Amino acid sequence: MPVEFLGIGGTNDGSETHPRSGGVFDKDYTLRLARAHEDFGWDRVLFAYGSSGPDPAQAAAYVAAKLDKLQILLAHRPNVSYPTFAAKTFATLDQLSDGKLTVHFITGGSDHEQQREGDYLTKDERYSRTREYIQIVKKAWTSEEPFDHEGEHYRFADFVLDVRPVQQPRPGVSFGGSSPAAYAAGGAEADIFCLWGEPLAQTAEQIESVKAAAKAAGRTDVPRIQVAFRPIIAPTEELAWEKAHRTVDAIKTRTTGGKQLTRRHSLTNPENTGSQRLLAVAAEGERFDRALWTPTAAATGGAGNSNALVGTPETVAQALLDYYDLGVDILSARGYDMLGDTIDFGRHVIPIVREEVAKRDAAKAASAREVLAVDG
C-alpha cells in the first residue's frame, strides 16, 4: 500500500525548544515552511487549532492559493461553528485548493481549553456532538437536495450547499484519540484515524481497537491509520543522541515551572487519555523498539505529538517502516526546528522509506502473481 507523509503547517518559527522570533502569524515563514514540505517530498501539512492562535482555515487558504501540489489537513473543533457553516467553509477551501483538503475533527481533550471558547460540555458529550457534527458535514457535502436535521445537539431545516467540494463524493475525514469513546466515534466516522507515537506493541493494540470499533459500527472497511512522531536525526548515532539530549534540555528550560504549557496543557495531570498514555509509557522507560525515545514526551507532560524517534536517517527510516508493517500508512513527523528539520527529514528519511515501501509492494505483487499462477 502507498505511504504518505504529514508535516506541520506552522504559522511561526516557535517550538517547545525556543520562542518564536516574530508574530504568531508570520506569513513569510508560513509560506516558506509549506513550500519546504512541497519541495522535499511531503504529501500534506496539518494546520492545527488552538483557542488563541490564528484561524487555521485562513492560514490553509493562504498556503493553498500559492502552492501547487501540497495537500492540506485542516484541524477543526466543532464547538467553534455550526456544522452547516463549517461544511460551507470546507467546501470552499476544497475548491480553492483544487481538491486537496482533508478535515481533522478535534473533540477536545482539555476542559479548560474548550471553555476558553465557551464550550462547557463534558468529554462524553463532546464526543457525541463531534460524531453528530461529522455526520451533518458529510451529508451537507454530498446531498444534492435540501435536508432537515433534528439531533441531540443540532437542529435545522431545508439546508443545501450551493458550493460543492471538488473531491467526490467528499473530502476525507480525519479523527484522533486513544479512549474507548474516541475509538467508537472515529471507528464509525473517520477515513483516517490518528494516533500519537507509542511503542509498537501498544500501537498494534490501538489499531485493533479502531478496527473493532469500525466493525461494531457496521462498516465493511476500516480507517487508514496515521501515527505521529518527533524525529531527531543526525549523520551518526552518537550525534543524534547528543542532539536528542540537547533537545530535552531546551524543552525543560522552556517549561520550568510549567510556564510554557499552562495555557493549553498540564505538565503533570493531563485530562486526555492520549497524553496519559504517553506519560505511562515514559514511566516504563526511555527507549523502546528500534528508536522510540520518551523523555521528550515526559518533559512536556505528554503534550500532543511528543515521543521522538532518534538516530541516523537510516535508523529512523527503519523505525518508521516497523510501523508501516503494522498497517500504518500515514506517517506524521515534526521537528523542533520546523523548517530545518522539514528539509532534513524530507531529504534524508522520506526517500529511504518510499524506496523500501516500493520494494515491499513489489514483493507482495510478485507473490500474488505466483499464487494466481499456481491456482490457475
mmCIF file of C-alpha atoms in Angstrom:
data_model
loop_
_atom_site.group_PDB
_atom_site.id
_atom_site.type_symbol
_atom_site.label_atom_id
_atom_site.label_comp_id
_atom_site.label_asym_id
_atom_site.label_seq_id
_atom_site.Cartn_x
_atom_site.Cartn_y
_atom_site.Cartn_z
ATOM 1 C CA MET A 1 0.000 0.000 0.000
ATOM 2 C CA PRO A 2 1.237 3.560 -0.595
ATOM 3 C CA VAL A 3 2.771 5.550 2.233
ATOM 4 C CA GLU A 4 2.122 9.239 2.900
ATOM 5 C CA PHE A 5 3.963 11.823 4.963
ATOM 6 C CA LEU A 6 2.256 14.530 7.017
ATOM 7 C CA GLY A 7 4.150 17.579 8.236
ATOM 8 C CA ILE A 8 3.168 20.692 10.162
ATOM 9 C CA GLY A 9 1.774 23.883 8.696
ATOM 10 C CA GLY A 10 3.306 26.170 11.314
ATOM 11 C CA THR A 11 2.484 29.866 11.252
ATOM 12 C CA ASN A 12 5.635 30.950 13.115
ATOM 13 C CA ASP A 13 9.059 29.529 13.961
ATOM 14 C CA GLY A 14 8.464 28.879 17.670
ATOM 15 C CA SER A 15 8.520 25.395 19.183
ATOM 16 C CA GLU A 16 8.917 23.619 22.519
ATOM 17 C CA THR A 17 12.666 24.365 22.401
ATOM 18 C CA HIS A 18 12.667 28.080 21.544
ATOM 19 C CA PRO A 19 10.294 31.081 21.428
ATOM 20 C CA ARG A 20 9.073 32.464 18.135
ATOM 21 C CA SER A 21 11.149 35.246 16.625
ATOM 22 C CA GLY A 22 8.225 37.278 15.281
ATOM 23 C CA GLY A 23 4.458 37.439 15.300
ATOM 24 C CA VAL A 24 2.157 34.498 15.880
ATOM 25 C CA PHE A 25 1.148 34.620 12.200
ATOM 26 C CA ASP A 26 4.291 35.190 10.169
ATOM 27 C CA LYS A 27 3.055 34.989 6.578
ATOM 28 C CA ASP A 28 6.510 34.696 5.060
ATOM 29 C CA TYR A 29 7.531 31.885 7.396
ATOM 30 C CA THR A 30 4.206 30.097 6.944
ATOM 31 C CA LEU A 31 4.680 30.009 3.179
ATOM 32 C CA ARG A 32 8.389 29.165 3.392
ATOM 33 C CA LEU A 33 7.690 26.195 5.671
ATOM 34 C CA ALA A 34 4.840 24.923 3.494
ATOM 35 C CA ARG A 35 6.983 25.275 0.361
ATOM 36 C CA ALA A 36 9.781 23.293 2.031
ATOM 37 C CA HIS A 37 7.320 20.442 2.577
ATOM 38 C CA GLU A 38 6.227 20.561 -1.046
ATOM 39 C CA ASP A 39 9.793 20.739 -2.351
ATOM 40 C CA PHE A 40 11.147 17.907 -0.217
ATOM 41 C CA GLY A 41 8.651 15.139 -0.804
ATOM 42 C CA TRP A 42 5.973 15.548 1.867
ATOM 43 C CA ASP A 43 2.346 14.875 0.940
ATOM 44 C CA ARG A 44 0.391 17.200 3.212
ATOM 45 C CA VAL A 45 0.664 19.538 6.192
ATOM 46 C CA LEU A 46 -1.525 19.979 9.248
ATOM 47 C CA PHE A 47 -2.865 23.378 10.177
ATOM 48 C CA ALA A 48 -3.527 22.886 13.882
ATOM 49 C CA TYR A 49 -6.163 24.521 16.077
ATOM 50 C CA GLY A 50 -5.709 26.444 19.310
ATOM 51 C CA SER A 51 -8.080 28.819 21.044
ATOM 52 C CA SER A 52 -5.637 31.733 20.920
ATOM 53 C CA GLY A 53 -3.886 31.014 17.619
ATOM 54 C CA PRO A 54 -4.508 32.139 14.045
ATOM 55 C CA ASP A 55 -7.546 30.740 12.276
ATOM 56 C CA PRO A 56 -6.184 27.575 10.628
ATOM 57 C CA ALA A 57 -8.702 27.678 7.775
ATOM 58 C CA GLN A 58 -7.457 31.078 6.650
ATOM 59 C CA ALA A 59 -3.807 30.079 7.044
ATOM 60 C CA ALA A 60 -4.522 26.955 4.987
ATOM 61 C CA ALA A 61 -6.287 29.000 2.308
ATOM 62 C CA TYR A 62 -3.298 31.351 2.113
ATOM 63 C CA VAL A 63 -0.925 28.429 1.505
ATOM 64 C CA ALA A 64 -3.275 26.553 -0.835
ATOM 65 C CA ALA A 65 -3.560 29.595 -3.082
ATOM 66 C CA LYS A 66 0.217 29.785 -3.526
ATOM 67 C CA LEU A 67 1.356 26.154 -3.842
ATOM 68 C CA ASP A 68 0.630 23.535 -6.480
ATOM 69 C CA LYS A 69 0.866 20.025 -5.005
ATOM 70 C CA LEU A 70 0.824 20.159 -1.210
ATOM 71 C CA GLN A 71 -2.316 18.756 0.390
ATOM 72 C CA ILE A 72 -3.985 20.302 3.425
ATOM 73 C CA LEU A 73 -5.099 18.705 6.693
ATOM 74 C CA LEU A 74 -7.268 21.281 8.443
ATOM 75 C CA ALA A 75 -7.925 20.892 12.167
ATOM 76 C CA HIS A 76 -11.385 21.947 13.301
ATOM 77 C CA ARG A 77 -13.158 21.916 16.672
ATOM 78 C CA PRO A 78 -16.946 21.542 16.466
ATOM 79 C CA ASN A 79 -17.593 23.996 19.298
ATOM 80 C CA VAL A 80 -16.450 26.987 17.230
ATOM 81 C CA SER A 81 -19.038 26.981 14.421
ATOM 82 C CA TYR A 82 -22.332 25.454 13.352
ATOM 83 C CA PRO A 83 -21.864 22.363 11.150
ATOM 84 C CA THR A 84 -23.674 23.822 8.129
ATOM 85 C CA PHE A 85 -21.371 26.850 8.194
ATOM 86 C CA ALA A 86 -18.333 24.599 8.632
ATOM 87 C CA ALA A 87 -19.378 22.420 5.687
ATOM 88 C CA LYS A 88 -19.529 25.558 3.538
ATOM 89 C CA THR A 89 -16.095 26.701 4.734
ATOM 90 C CA PHE A 90 -14.585 23.299 3.986
ATOM 91 C CA ALA A 91 -16.207 23.038 0.551
ATOM 92 C CA THR A 92 -14.909 26.498 -0.352
ATOM 93 C CA LEU A 93 -11.391 25.559 0.786
ATOM 94 C CA ASP A 94 -11.575 22.330 -1.203
ATOM 95 C CA GLN A 95 -12.438 24.422 -4.250
ATOM 96 C CA LEU A 96 -9.606 26.859 -3.556
ATOM 97 C CA SER A 97 -7.092 24.020 -3.131
ATOM 98 C CA ASP A 98 -8.321 22.109 -6.209
ATOM 99 C CA GLY A 99 -9.462 19.150 -4.137
ATOM 100 C CA LYS A 100 -6.542 18.833 -1.714
ATOM 101 C CA LEU A 101 -8.413 19.150 1.594
ATOM 102 C CA THR A 102 -8.843 16.670 4.439
ATOM 103 C CA VAL A 103 -10.562 17.820 7.647
ATOM 104 C CA HIS A 104 -9.321 16.707 11.058
ATOM 105 C CA PHE A 105 -12.118 16.940 13.635
ATOM 106 C CA ILE A 106 -10.979 17.584 17.208
ATOM 107 C CA THR A 107 -13.275 16.693 20.094
ATOM 108 C CA GLY A 108 -11.069 18.440 22.674
ATOM 109 C CA GLY A 109 -9.069 16.832 25.462
ATOM 110 C CA SER A 110 -8.931 19.699 27.954
ATOM 111 C CA ASP A 111 -11.990 21.197 29.649
ATOM 112 C CA HIS A 112 -10.044 24.406 30.315
ATOM 113 C CA GLU A 113 -9.029 24.850 26.680
ATOM 114 C CA GLN A 114 -12.595 24.163 25.485
ATOM 115 C CA GLN A 115 -14.040 26.626 27.970
ATOM 116 C CA ARG A 116 -11.826 29.387 26.590
ATOM 117 C CA GLU A 117 -14.247 29.494 23.662
ATOM 118 C CA GLY A 118 -17.434 28.891 25.587
ATOM 119 C CA ASP A 119 -17.638 25.090 25.419
ATOM 120 C CA TYR A 120 -18.804 23.624 28.750
ATOM 121 C CA LEU A 121 -19.891 20.182 27.608
ATOM 122 C CA THR A 122 -18.426 17.139 29.333
ATOM 123 C CA LYS A 123 -15.952 14.960 27.447
ATOM 124 C CA ASP A 124 -18.588 12.295 26.687
ATOM 125 C CA GLU A 125 -20.995 14.987 25.492
ATOM 126 C CA ARG A 126 -18.268 16.415 23.268
ATOM 127 C CA TYR A 127 -17.708 13.042 21.607
ATOM 128 C CA SER A 128 -21.445 12.707 20.991
ATOM 129 C CA ARG A 129 -21.510 16.182 19.475
ATOM 130 C CA THR A 130 -18.470 15.523 17.273
ATOM 131 C CA ARG A 131 -19.992 12.370 15.855
ATOM 132 C CA GLU A 132 -23.256 14.160 15.012
ATOM 133 C CA TYR A 133 -21.280 17.102 13.604
ATOM 134 C CA ILE A 134 -19.266 14.892 11.244
ATOM 135 C CA GLN A 135 -22.432 13.158 10.050
ATOM 136 C CA ILE A 136 -24.025 16.526 9.228
ATOM 137 C CA VAL A 137 -20.936 17.796 7.407
ATOM 138 C CA LYS A 138 -20.719 14.616 5.332
ATOM 139 C CA LYS A 139 -24.367 14.882 4.366
ATOM 140 C CA ALA A 140 -24.027 18.577 3.535
ATOM 141 C CA TRP A 141 -21.095 17.779 1.246
ATOM 142 C CA THR A 142 -22.941 15.020 -0.599
ATOM 143 C CA SER A 143 -26.652 15.889 -0.558
ATOM 144 C CA GLU A 144 -27.961 17.428 -3.757
ATOM 145 C CA GLU A 145 -31.340 18.125 -2.211
ATOM 146 C CA PRO A 146 -32.226 20.282 0.818
ATOM 147 C CA PHE A 147 -32.463 18.275 4.034
ATOM 148 C CA ASP A 148 -33.630 18.720 7.614
ATOM 149 C CA HIS A 149 -31.869 17.589 10.750
ATOM 150 C CA GLU A 150 -33.046 17.173 14.328
ATOM 151 C CA GLY A 151 -30.489 15.561 16.604
ATOM 152 C CA GLU A 152 -29.167 15.714 20.147
ATOM 153 C CA HIS A 153 -27.004 18.781 19.509
ATOM 154 C CA TYR A 154 -28.183 20.400 16.255
ATOM 155 C CA ARG A 155 -31.449 21.272 14.570
ATOM 156 C CA PHE A 156 -32.060 22.952 11.211
ATOM 157 C CA ALA A 157 -34.354 22.775 8.197
ATOM 158 C CA ASP A 158 -34.078 22.860 4.406
ATOM 159 C CA PHE A 159 -30.299 23.189 4.114
ATOM 160 C CA VAL A 160 -28.344 22.523 0.927
ATOM 161 C CA LEU A 161 -24.912 23.659 -0.223
ATOM 162 C CA ASP A 162 -24.503 25.513 -3.497
ATOM 163 C CA VAL A 163 -20.721 25.370 -3.220
ATOM 164 C CA ARG A 164 -19.677 21.750 -3.751
ATOM 165 C CA PRO A 165 -16.357 20.129 -2.857
ATOM 166 C CA VAL A 166 -14.077 19.284 -5.758
ATOM 167 C CA GLN A 167 -13.436 15.834 -4.290
ATOM 168 C CA GLN A 168 -16.154 13.300 -4.937
ATOM 169 C CA PRO A 169 -18.038 12.050 -3.178
ATOM 170 C CA ARG A 170 -16.474 14.291 -0.486
ATOM 171 C CA PRO A 171 -13.223 15.355 1.194
ATOM 172 C CA GLY A 172 -11.638 12.978 3.687
ATOM 173 C CA VAL A 173 -12.415 12.978 7.406
ATOM 174 C CA SER A 174 -9.627 12.576 9.942
ATOM 175 C CA PHE A 175 -10.096 11.877 13.646
ATOM 176 C CA GLY A 176 -7.851 11.035 16.594
ATOM 177 C CA GLY A 177 -7.874 9.820 20.167
ATOM 178 C CA SER A 178 -6.971 6.951 22.453
ATOM 179 C CA SER A 179 -10.045 6.438 24.616
ATOM 180 C CA PRO A 180 -12.921 3.986 24.056
ATOM 181 C CA ALA A 181 -15.133 6.944 23.152
ATOM 182 C CA ALA A 182 -12.591 8.085 20.567
ATOM 183 C CA TYR A 183 -12.303 4.621 19.048
ATOM 184 C CA ALA A 184 -16.104 4.409 18.814
ATOM 185 C CA ALA A 185 -16.575 7.815 17.177
ATOM 186 C CA GLY A 186 -13.576 7.614 14.866
ATOM 187 C CA GLY A 187 -14.122 3.969 14.052
ATOM 188 C CA ALA A 188 -17.615 4.831 12.893
ATOM 189 C CA GLU A 189 -16.984 8.077 11.016
ATOM 190 C CA ALA A 190 -13.309 8.575 10.103
ATOM 191 C CA ASP A 191 -11.473 7.868 6.878
ATOM 192 C CA ILE A 192 -8.193 8.361 8.776
ATOM 193 C CA PHE A 193 -7.646 7.552 12.444
ATOM 194 C CA CYS A 194 -4.722 9.365 14.066
ATOM 195 C CA LEU A 195 -2.560 8.076 16.903
ATOM 196 C CA TRP A 196 0.417 9.511 18.750
ATOM 197 C CA GLY A 197 3.622 7.506 18.543
ATOM 198 C CA GLU A 198 3.757 4.737 21.137
ATOM 199 C CA PRO A 199 5.793 1.505 21.240
ATOM 200 C CA LEU A 200 4.945 -0.979 18.509
ATOM 201 C CA ALA A 201 3.036 -3.337 20.802
ATOM 202 C CA GLN A 202 0.742 -0.600 22.142
ATOM 203 C CA THR A 203 0.251 0.818 18.658
ATOM 204 C CA ALA A 204 -0.813 -2.597 17.378
ATOM 205 C CA GLU A 205 -3.352 -2.828 20.203
ATOM 206 C CA GLN A 206 -4.785 0.579 19.335
ATOM 207 C CA ILE A 207 -5.073 -0.342 15.662
ATOM 208 C CA GLU A 208 -7.071 -3.427 16.635
ATOM 209 C CA SER A 209 -9.324 -1.253 18.817
ATOM 210 C CA VAL A 210 -10.015 1.052 15.869
ATOM 211 C CA LYS A 211 -10.777 -1.915 13.598
ATOM 212 C CA ALA A 212 -13.125 -3.406 16.194
ATOM 213 C CA ALA A 213 -14.945 -0.092 16.562
ATOM 214 C CA ALA A 214 -15.366 0.191 12.794
ATOM 215 C CA LYS A 215 -16.788 -3.320 12.641
ATOM 216 C CA ALA A 216 -19.125 -2.602 15.582
ATOM 217 C CA ALA A 217 -20.400 0.446 13.690
ATOM 218 C CA GLY A 218 -21.327 -1.784 10.763
ATOM 219 C CA ARG A 219 -18.526 -0.713 8.442
ATOM 220 C CA THR A 220 -17.084 -3.144 5.918
ATOM 221 C CA ASP A 221 -13.928 -1.031 5.574
ATOM 222 C CA VAL A 222 -11.600 0.395 8.235
ATOM 223 C CA PRO A 223 -9.986 3.815 8.642
ATOM 224 C CA ARG A 224 -6.454 4.316 7.436
ATOM 225 C CA ILE A 225 -4.043 4.660 10.350
ATOM 226 C CA GLN A 226 -1.776 7.642 10.950
ATOM 227 C CA VAL A 227 0.909 7.757 13.667
ATOM 228 C CA ALA A 228 2.845 10.856 14.722
ATOM 229 C CA PHE A 229 6.442 11.273 15.927
ATOM 230 C CA ARG A 230 9.098 13.908 16.622
ATOM 231 C CA PRO A 231 12.166 12.732 14.653
ATOM 232 C CA ILE A 232 15.627 13.745 15.865
ATOM 233 C CA ILE A 233 18.178 12.812 13.213
ATOM 234 C CA ALA A 234 21.902 13.353 12.647
ATOM 235 C CA PRO A 235 24.636 11.825 10.458
ATOM 236 C CA THR A 236 25.772 9.390 13.193
ATOM 237 C CA GLU A 237 24.036 7.679 16.103
ATOM 238 C CA GLU A 238 26.287 9.483 18.572
ATOM 239 C CA LEU A 239 25.470 12.879 17.128
ATOM 240 C CA ALA A 240 21.751 12.039 17.057
ATOM 241 C CA TRP A 241 21.715 11.149 20.747
ATOM 242 C CA GLU A 242 23.693 14.262 21.636
ATOM 243 C CA LYS A 243 21.103 16.273 19.709
ATOM 244 C CA ALA A 244 18.281 14.444 21.498
ATOM 245 C CA HIS A 245 19.644 15.290 24.950
ATOM 246 C CA ARG A 246 20.179 18.933 23.943
ATOM 247 C CA THR A 247 16.575 18.994 22.747
ATOM 248 C CA VAL A 248 15.211 17.730 26.064
ATOM 249 C CA ASP A 249 17.367 20.189 27.988
ATOM 250 C CA ALA A 250 15.922 23.023 25.890
ATOM 251 C CA ILE A 251 12.370 21.781 26.459
ATOM 252 C CA LYS A 252 12.928 21.628 30.215
ATOM 253 C CA THR A 253 14.324 25.139 30.206
ATOM 254 C CA ARG A 254 11.239 26.359 28.370
ATOM 255 C CA THR A 255 8.826 24.519 30.674
ATOM 256 C CA THR A 256 10.413 25.458 34.003
ATOM 257 C CA GLY A 257 7.556 25.919 36.426
ATOM 258 C CA GLY A 258 5.086 24.848 33.761
ATOM 259 C CA LYS A 259 5.151 28.306 32.190
ATOM 260 C CA GLN A 260 5.278 27.118 28.602
ATOM 261 C CA LEU A 261 2.178 24.916 28.674
ATOM 262 C CA THR A 262 -0.164 26.279 31.313
ATOM 263 C CA ARG A 263 -2.384 27.986 28.718
ATOM 264 C CA ARG A 264 -3.300 24.732 26.993
ATOM 265 C CA HIS A 265 -1.893 21.702 28.790
ATOM 266 C CA SER A 266 -0.964 20.492 32.274
ATOM 267 C CA LEU A 267 2.573 19.162 32.654
ATOM 268 C CA THR A 268 1.605 16.690 35.366
ATOM 269 C CA ASN A 269 -2.131 15.938 35.157
ATOM 270 C CA PRO A 270 -3.356 15.947 31.556
ATOM 271 C CA GLU A 271 -7.066 15.211 31.137
ATOM 272 C CA ASN A 272 -6.928 13.420 27.792
ATOM 273 C CA THR A 273 -6.252 9.708 27.509
ATOM 274 C CA GLY A 274 -3.641 10.115 24.786
ATOM 275 C CA SER A 275 -1.373 12.241 26.968
ATOM 276 C CA GLN A 276 -1.935 9.943 29.922
ATOM 277 C CA ARG A 277 -0.824 7.018 27.771
ATOM 278 C CA LEU A 278 2.331 8.838 26.669
ATOM 279 C CA LEU A 279 3.253 9.581 30.281
ATOM 280 C CA ALA A 280 2.570 5.967 31.276
ATOM 281 C CA VAL A 281 4.909 4.759 28.536
ATOM 282 C CA ALA A 282 7.567 7.243 29.657
ATOM 283 C CA ALA A 283 7.251 5.946 33.217
ATOM 284 C CA GLU A 284 8.062 2.448 31.939
ATOM 285 C CA GLY A 285 11.330 3.509 30.327
ATOM 286 C CA GLU A 286 13.136 5.880 27.999
ATOM 287 C CA ARG A 287 13.847 3.683 24.964
ATOM 288 C CA PHE A 288 11.571 1.272 23.111
ATOM 289 C CA ASP A 289 11.879 -0.803 19.974
ATOM 290 C CA ARG A 290 14.324 0.447 17.366
ATOM 291 C CA ALA A 291 14.417 4.205 18.035
ATOM 292 C CA LEU A 292 11.433 5.403 20.132
ATOM 293 C CA TRP A 293 12.512 7.783 22.912
ATOM 294 C CA THR A 294 10.123 9.077 25.588
ATOM 295 C CA PRO A 295 11.902 11.906 27.510
ATOM 296 C CA THR A 296 10.591 14.491 25.029
ATOM 297 C CA ALA A 297 7.050 13.443 25.925
ATOM 298 C CA ALA A 298 7.802 13.347 29.654
ATOM 299 C CA ALA A 299 9.275 16.859 29.530
ATOM 300 C CA THR A 300 6.066 18.268 28.023
ATOM 301 C CA GLY A 301 3.601 16.296 30.123
ATOM 302 C CA GLY A 302 2.681 14.169 27.124
ATOM 303 C CA ALA A 303 1.527 17.224 25.198
ATOM 304 C CA GLY A 304 0.322 16.213 21.758
ATOM 305 C CA ASN A 305 2.723 14.566 19.364
ATOM 306 C CA SER A 306 5.785 14.373 21.614
ATOM 307 C CA ASN A 307 7.533 10.971 21.515
ATOM 308 C CA ALA A 308 10.750 11.084 19.492
ATOM 309 C CA LEU A 309 12.463 8.756 17.045
ATOM 310 C CA VAL A 310 16.224 9.188 17.467
ATOM 311 C CA GLY A 311 19.064 8.090 15.197
ATOM 312 C CA THR A 312 20.581 8.373 11.767
ATOM 313 C CA PRO A 313 18.227 8.800 8.810
ATOM 314 C CA GLU A 314 18.589 5.070 8.130
ATOM 315 C CA THR A 315 17.674 4.146 11.726
ATOM 316 C CA VAL A 316 14.665 6.477 11.832
ATOM 317 C CA ALA A 317 13.506 5.279 8.410
ATOM 318 C CA GLN A 318 13.657 1.652 9.524
ATOM 319 C CA ALA A 319 11.746 2.543 12.698
ATOM 320 C CA LEU A 320 9.020 4.149 10.581
ATOM 321 C CA LEU A 321 8.918 1.055 8.399
ATOM 322 C CA ASP A 322 8.278 -1.037 11.518
ATOM 323 C CA TYR A 323 5.074 0.972 11.982
ATOM 324 C CA TYR A 324 4.248 0.686 8.291
ATOM 325 C CA ASP A 325 4.488 -3.081 8.656
ATOM 326 C CA LEU A 326 1.853 -2.867 11.423
ATOM 327 C CA GLY A 327 -0.566 -1.255 8.976
ATOM 328 C CA VAL A 328 0.293 2.429 9.436
ATOM 329 C CA ASP A 329 0.315 4.126 6.031
ATOM 330 C CA ILE A 330 0.362 7.804 7.039
ATOM 331 C CA LEU A 331 3.486 8.870 8.928
ATOM 332 C CA SER A 332 3.327 12.218 10.697
ATOM 333 C CA ALA A 333 6.576 13.924 11.655
ATOM 334 C CA ARG A 334 7.515 17.324 13.045
ATOM 335 C CA GLY A 335 10.902 18.555 14.196
ATOM 336 C CA TYR A 336 11.819 21.140 16.816
ATOM 337 C CA ASP A 337 13.490 23.390 14.246
ATOM 338 C CA MET A 338 10.497 23.118 11.968
ATOM 339 C CA LEU A 339 11.987 24.485 8.758
ATOM 340 C CA GLY A 340 15.421 22.887 9.018
ATOM 341 C CA ASP A 341 14.066 19.566 10.246
ATOM 342 C CA THR A 342 11.431 19.513 7.494
ATOM 343 C CA ILE A 343 14.166 19.817 4.887
ATOM 344 C CA ASP A 344 16.475 17.288 6.531
ATOM 345 C CA PHE A 345 13.722 14.704 7.038
ATOM 346 C CA GLY A 346 12.454 15.179 3.500
ATOM 347 C CA ARG A 347 15.924 14.952 2.015
ATOM 348 C CA HIS A 348 17.301 12.047 4.058
ATOM 349 C CA VAL A 349 14.445 9.955 5.532
ATOM 350 C CA ILE A 350 11.466 10.097 3.183
ATOM 351 C CA PRO A 351 13.343 8.673 0.157
ATOM 352 C CA ILE A 352 14.517 5.661 2.182
ATOM 353 C CA VAL A 353 11.007 4.891 3.412
ATOM 354 C CA ARG A 354 9.439 5.304 -0.025
ATOM 355 C CA GLU A 355 12.057 3.051 -1.630
ATOM 356 C CA GLU A 356 11.582 0.315 0.968
ATOM 357 C CA VAL A 357 7.787 0.528 0.722
ATOM 358 C CA ALA A 358 8.057 0.175 -3.061
ATOM 359 C CA LYS A 359 10.171 -2.953 -2.580
ATOM 360 C CA ARG A 360 7.609 -4.403 -0.175
ATOM 361 C CA ASP A 361 4.762 -3.661 -2.574
ATOM 362 C CA ALA A 362 6.652 -5.204 -5.486
ATOM 363 C CA ALA A 363 7.369 -8.344 -3.459
ATOM 364 C CA LYS A 364 3.712 -8.656 -2.468
ATOM 365 C CA ALA A 365 2.595 -8.210 -6.076
ATOM 366 C CA ALA A 366 5.060 -10.864 -7.244
ATOM 367 C CA SER A 367 3.870 -13.251 -4.547
ATOM 368 C CA ALA A 368 0.225 -12.663 -5.542
ATOM 369 C CA ARG A 369 1.064 -13.391 -9.183
ATOM 370 C CA GLU A 370 2.750 -16.639 -8.163
ATOM 371 C CA VAL A 371 -0.317 -17.713 -6.183
ATOM 372 C CA LEU A 372 -2.565 -16.963 -9.153
ATOM 373 C CA ALA A 373 -0.268 -18.922 -11.467
ATOM 374 C CA VAL A 374 -0.343 -21.948 -9.160
ATOM 375 C CA ASP A 375 -4.111 -21.754 -8.736
ATOM 376 C CA GLY A 376 -4.553 -21.356 -12.459
#
